[in-house]
Amino acid sequence: MTPIPLAEELLLLAYDDQTGKATGSRIGLDLGMAAAVLIDLALANRIAYAADGHLAVVDATPLGDPVADAVLAKVATDEPHTPAQWLQRLRHRLRTRVLEDLCARGVVQDVDETQLGVIHVHRYPTTDHAYEAEIRQRLAAALIGDTLPDERTAALATLLVAARMTPALKLPAEESARAHERLAEIASNAGFVGDVSLEDSIVRPSVALVVATLGKAIQAALGTPKPI
């Protein structure tokens, strides 16, 4: 199956397949999706974390994905910004754009339940479950089994931790403890939890720095979690 953008993967995990509604923190999802686009660009060697603390374009060649290419052009032409600043600049309306693309490809369906033409309500139940099934299979192999995740899966796991979206994993109770332990380990290796260990990182050092800084920026934007 052809890989889909990380932002789409994060959204499919966050939306309930039947109700078509987002679960968990909407702000966390929006920040996570903005980070996901930037991470996809880092994975494709298009952007990198610069020594001055900004994200910089190292290769302006388009990827062929409209959302990613628009962000790449923006990073290339706009004034320098930190990862935290880019998250805030990119998160607005990003989810709408991604949902439109998923609807156009028949992955989700737009169910319009607008009432009286004033209260706009849309649900997006899943119509093609193959993509989400593949995502969950990759994550399960990395979190429950002994499979070493690839860069994209490691980055996705890190985003789930940073955006506080781990409940979206919907893991069986008997495997939850092992999965969350492994999730923290993967996120740490990707550069989010604890210090960045570049020589031991699952991802390339250049990508690990982008993942690390974006993960920390998401956590800072969400603030201290409320006690349960």
CSV table of C-alpha atoms in Angstrom, one decimal:
chain,number,residue,atom,x,y,z
A,1,MET,CA,0.0,0.0,0.0
A,2,THR,CA,1.3,3.5,-0.9
A,3,PRO,CA,2.1,5.4,2.3
A,4,ILE,CA,-0.1,8.4,3.1
A,5,PRO,CA,1.1,11.6,4.8
A,6,LEU,CA,1.7,11.5,8.5
A,7,ALA,CA,-0.9,14.2,9.1
A,8,GLU,CA,-3.5,11.9,7.5
A,9,GLU,CA,-2.3,8.9,9.6
A,10,LEU,CA,-2.7,11.0,12.7
A,11,LEU,CA,-6.2,12.2,11.7
A,12,LEU,CA,-7.4,8.7,10.9
A,13,LEU,CA,-6.3,7.5,14.3
A,14,ALA,CA,-8.0,10.4,16.0
A,15,TYR,CA,-11.4,10.1,14.3
A,16,ASP,CA,-13.9,7.4,15.4
A,17,ASP,CA,-14.6,5.2,12.4
A,18,GLN,CA,-18.3,4.9,13.0
A,19,THR,CA,-19.3,8.3,14.4
A,20,GLY,CA,-16.9,10.3,12.3
A,21,LYS,CA,-16.0,12.6,15.2
A,22,ALA,CA,-12.7,13.5,16.6
A,23,THR,CA,-11.7,12.0,19.9
A,24,GLY,CA,-9.4,13.5,22.4
A,25,SER,CA,-7.9,17.0,22.3
A,26,ARG,CA,-8.7,18.9,19.1
A,27,ILE,CA,-5.9,21.4,19.8
A,28,GLY,CA,-3.5,18.5,20.3
A,29,LEU,CA,-4.6,16.9,17.0
A,30,ASP,CA,-4.2,20.2,15.1
A,31,LEU,CA,-0.7,20.8,16.6
A,32,GLY,CA,0.2,17.2,15.9
A,33,MET,CA,-0.9,17.4,12.3
A,34,ALA,CA,1.1,20.6,11.7
A,35,ALA,CA,4.1,18.9,13.2
A,36,ALA,CA,3.4,15.8,11.0
A,37,VAL,CA,3.6,17.9,7.8
A,38,LEU,CA,7.0,19.3,8.9
A,39,ILE,CA,8.3,15.9,9.9
A,40,ASP,CA,7.3,14.5,6.5
A,41,LEU,CA,9.4,17.3,4.9
A,42,ALA,CA,12.3,16.4,7.2
A,43,LEU,CA,11.9,12.7,6.3
A,44,ALA,CA,12.1,13.7,2.6
A,45,ASN,CA,15.3,15.7,3.3
A,46,ARG,CA,13.5,19.0,2.5
A,47,ILE,CA,13.8,20.8,5.8
A,48,ALA,CA,16.2,20.6,8.8
A,49,TYR,CA,16.6,22.1,12.2
A,50,ALA,CA,19.2,24.9,11.9
A,51,ALA,CA,21.9,25.9,14.4
A,52,ASP,CA,20.0,29.2,15.1
A,53,GLY,CA,16.9,27.3,16.3
A,54,HIS,CA,14.8,27.8,13.2
A,55,LEU,CA,13.5,25.4,10.7
A,56,ALA,CA,15.2,25.9,7.3
A,57,VAL,CA,14.7,24.5,3.8
A,58,VAL,CA,17.7,22.4,2.5
A,59,ASP,CA,16.0,21.3,-0.7
A,60,ALA,CA,13.0,23.2,-2.2
A,61,THR,CA,12.1,20.5,-4.7
A,62,PRO,CA,8.3,19.7,-4.3
A,63,LEU,CA,7.2,16.3,-3.1
A,64,GLY,CA,4.0,16.1,-5.2
A,65,ASP,CA,1.8,16.4,-2.2
A,66,PRO,CA,-0.3,19.7,-2.3
A,67,VAL,CA,-0.3,20.2,1.5
A,68,ALA,CA,3.4,19.4,2.1
A,69,ASP,CA,4.4,21.4,-1.0
A,70,ALA,CA,2.5,24.5,0.2
A,71,VAL,CA,4.2,24.3,3.6
A,72,LEU,CA,7.6,23.8,2.0
A,73,ALA,CA,7.1,26.9,-0.2
A,74,LYS,CA,6.0,28.8,2.9
A,75,VAL,CA,9.0,27.8,4.9
A,76,ALA,CA,11.3,28.7,2.0
A,77,THR,CA,9.9,32.1,1.4
A,78,ASP,CA,8.7,33.3,4.8
A,79,GLU,CA,10.9,34.8,7.4
A,80,PRO,CA,12.7,32.3,9.8
A,81,HIS,CA,10.5,30.8,12.5
A,82,THR,CA,11.1,28.4,15.4
A,83,PRO,CA,9.4,25.0,15.4
A,84,ALA,CA,6.9,26.3,18.0
A,85,GLN,CA,6.1,29.3,15.8
A,86,TRP,CA,5.6,27.2,12.7
A,87,LEU,CA,3.1,24.9,14.6
A,88,GLN,CA,0.9,27.9,15.4
A,89,ARG,CA,1.2,29.3,11.9
A,90,LEU,CA,0.3,26.0,10.2
A,91,ARG,CA,-2.4,24.4,12.4
A,92,HIS,CA,-5.3,26.7,11.4
A,93,ARG,CA,-7.5,25.1,8.8
A,94,LEU,CA,-5.0,22.3,8.2
A,95,ARG,CA,-7.4,19.7,9.5
A,96,THR,CA,-10.1,20.9,7.1
A,97,ARG,CA,-7.7,20.7,4.1
A,98,VAL,CA,-6.6,17.1,5.1
A,99,LEU,CA,-10.3,16.0,5.6
A,100,GLU,CA,-11.1,17.4,2.1
A,101,ASP,CA,-8.3,15.4,0.6
A,102,LEU,CA,-9.4,12.2,2.4
A,103,CYS,CA,-13.0,12.7,1.2
A,104,ALA,CA,-11.9,13.3,-2.4
A,105,ARG,CA,-10.0,9.9,-2.3
A,106,GLY,CA,-13.0,8.1,-0.7
A,107,VAL,CA,-11.1,7.3,2.6
A,108,VAL,CA,-13.7,9.1,4.7
A,109,GLN,CA,-17.2,10.4,3.9
A,110,ASP,CA,-18.4,13.9,4.7
A,111,VAL,CA,-21.8,13.6,6.5
A,112,ASP,CA,-23.3,17.1,6.6
A,113,GLU,CA,-25.7,17.5,9.5
A,114,THR,CA,-25.9,21.3,9.4
A,115,GLN,CA,-29.0,22.4,11.2
A,116,LEU,CA,-31.1,25.4,10.1
A,117,GLY,CA,-28.3,26.5,7.9
A,118,VAL,CA,-26.6,28.1,10.9
A,119,ILE,CA,-25.1,25.4,13.1
A,120,HIS,CA,-22.6,23.7,10.8
A,121,VAL,CA,-22.0,20.1,11.9
A,122,HIS,CA,-20.0,17.6,9.8
A,123,ARG,CA,-19.0,14.0,10.6
A,124,TYR,CA,-16.4,12.0,8.8
A,125,PRO,CA,-17.0,8.2,9.2
A,126,THR,CA,-14.4,6.0,7.6
A,127,THR,CA,-15.4,4.4,4.3
A,128,ASP,CA,-12.0,2.8,3.3
A,129,HIS,CA,-10.6,1.1,6.4
A,130,ALA,CA,-7.5,-0.3,4.7
A,131,TYR,CA,-5.3,2.7,5.5
A,132,GLU,CA,-6.1,2.8,9.2
A,133,ALA,CA,-5.8,-0.9,9.5
A,134,GLU,CA,-2.2,-0.7,8.0
A,135,ILE,CA,-1.3,2.1,10.4
A,136,ARG,CA,-2.6,0.2,13.5
A,137,GLN,CA,-0.8,-2.9,12.3
A,138,ARG,CA,2.5,-1.1,12.1
A,139,LEU,CA,2.1,0.5,15.5
A,140,ALA,CA,1.1,-2.8,17.1
A,141,ALA,CA,4.1,-4.5,15.6
A,142,ALA,CA,6.3,-1.8,17.1
A,143,LEU,CA,4.6,-1.5,20.5
A,144,ILE,CA,3.6,-5.1,21.3
A,145,GLY,CA,6.0,-7.1,19.3
A,146,ASP,CA,9.8,-6.9,19.0
A,147,THR,CA,9.8,-5.2,15.5
A,148,LEU,CA,12.0,-2.2,15.3
A,149,PRO,CA,9.9,0.6,13.8
A,150,ASP,CA,10.9,2.5,10.7
A,151,GLU,CA,11.4,6.2,10.8
A,152,ARG,CA,7.8,7.1,9.9
A,153,THR,CA,6.3,4.8,12.6
A,154,ALA,CA,8.8,6.1,15.1
A,155,ALA,CA,7.8,9.7,14.3
A,156,LEU,CA,4.1,8.8,14.4
A,157,ALA,CA,4.6,7.2,17.9
A,158,THR,CA,6.4,10.3,19.1
A,159,LEU,CA,3.6,12.5,17.8
A,160,LEU,CA,1.0,10.4,19.6
A,161,VAL,CA,2.9,10.9,22.9
A,162,ALA,CA,3.5,14.7,22.3
A,163,ALA,CA,-0.1,15.4,21.3
A,164,ARG,CA,-1.5,13.2,24.2
A,165,MET,CA,-3.3,11.0,21.7
A,166,THR,CA,-2.2,7.6,23.1
A,167,PRO,CA,-5.9,6.7,23.9
A,168,ALA,CA,-6.5,6.6,20.2
A,169,LEU,CA,-4.4,3.5,20.0
A,170,LYS,CA,-7.3,1.5,21.5
A,171,LEU,CA,-5.0,-1.3,22.6
A,172,PRO,CA,-6.3,-4.4,24.5
A,173,ALA,CA,-6.1,-4.0,28.3
A,174,GLU,CA,-3.7,-7.0,28.6
A,175,GLU,CA,-1.2,-5.4,26.2
A,176,SER,CA,-1.6,-1.8,27.3
A,177,ALA,CA,1.2,-1.7,29.9
A,178,ARG,CA,3.8,-3.2,27.5
A,179,ALA,CA,2.6,-1.0,24.7
A,180,HIS,CA,2.9,2.2,26.7
A,181,GLU,CA,6.3,1.3,27.9
A,182,ARG,CA,7.5,0.6,24.4
A,183,LEU,CA,5.8,3.8,23.2
A,184,ALA,CA,7.8,5.9,25.7
A,185,GLU,CA,11.0,4.1,24.6
A,186,ILE,CA,10.4,4.8,20.9
A,187,ALA,CA,9.5,8.4,21.6
A,188,SER,CA,12.7,8.7,23.6
A,189,ASN,CA,14.8,7.3,20.8
A,190,ALA,CA,13.1,9.6,18.3
A,191,GLY,CA,14.2,12.5,20.5
A,192,PHE,CA,11.2,13.6,22.5
A,193,VAL,CA,11.3,12.0,25.9
A,194,GLY,CA,14.5,12.8,27.8
A,195,ASP,CA,17.7,13.8,26.1
A,196,VAL,CA,18.2,13.3,22.3
A,197,SER,CA,20.6,10.4,21.8
A,198,LEU,CA,21.6,10.8,18.2
A,199,GLU,CA,23.8,7.8,17.9
A,200,ASP,CA,21.1,5.5,19.3
A,201,SER,CA,18.1,7.2,17.6
A,202,ILE,CA,15.8,5.1,15.5
A,203,VAL,CA,15.6,8.0,13.0
A,204,ARG,CA,18.4,9.8,11.3
A,205,PRO,CA,20.0,12.5,13.4
A,206,SER,CA,18.7,15.3,11.2
A,207,VAL,CA,15.2,14.0,11.4
A,208,ALA,CA,15.5,13.2,15.2
A,209,LEU,CA,16.3,16.9,15.9
A,210,VAL,CA,13.2,18.0,14.0
A,211,VAL,CA,11.0,15.4,15.7
A,212,ALA,CA,12.5,16.4,19.1
A,213,THR,CA,11.9,20.1,18.8
A,214,LEU,CA,8.4,19.8,17.4
A,215,GLY,CA,7.5,17.3,20.1
A,216,LYS,CA,8.7,19.6,22.8
A,217,ALA,CA,6.9,22.5,21.1
A,218,ILE,CA,3.6,20.6,21.1
A,219,GLN,CA,3.9,19.7,24.8
A,220,ALA,CA,4.7,23.3,25.7
A,221,ALA,CA,1.7,24.6,23.7
A,222,LEU,CA,-0.6,22.1,25.5
A,223,GLY,CA,0.7,23.0,28.9
A,224,THR,CA,0.9,20.8,32.0
A,225,PRO,CA,-1.6,17.9,31.9
A,226,LYS,CA,-4.4,18.1,34.4
A,227,PRO,CA,-4.3,15.5,37.2
A,228,ILE,CA,-6.7,12.6,36.7
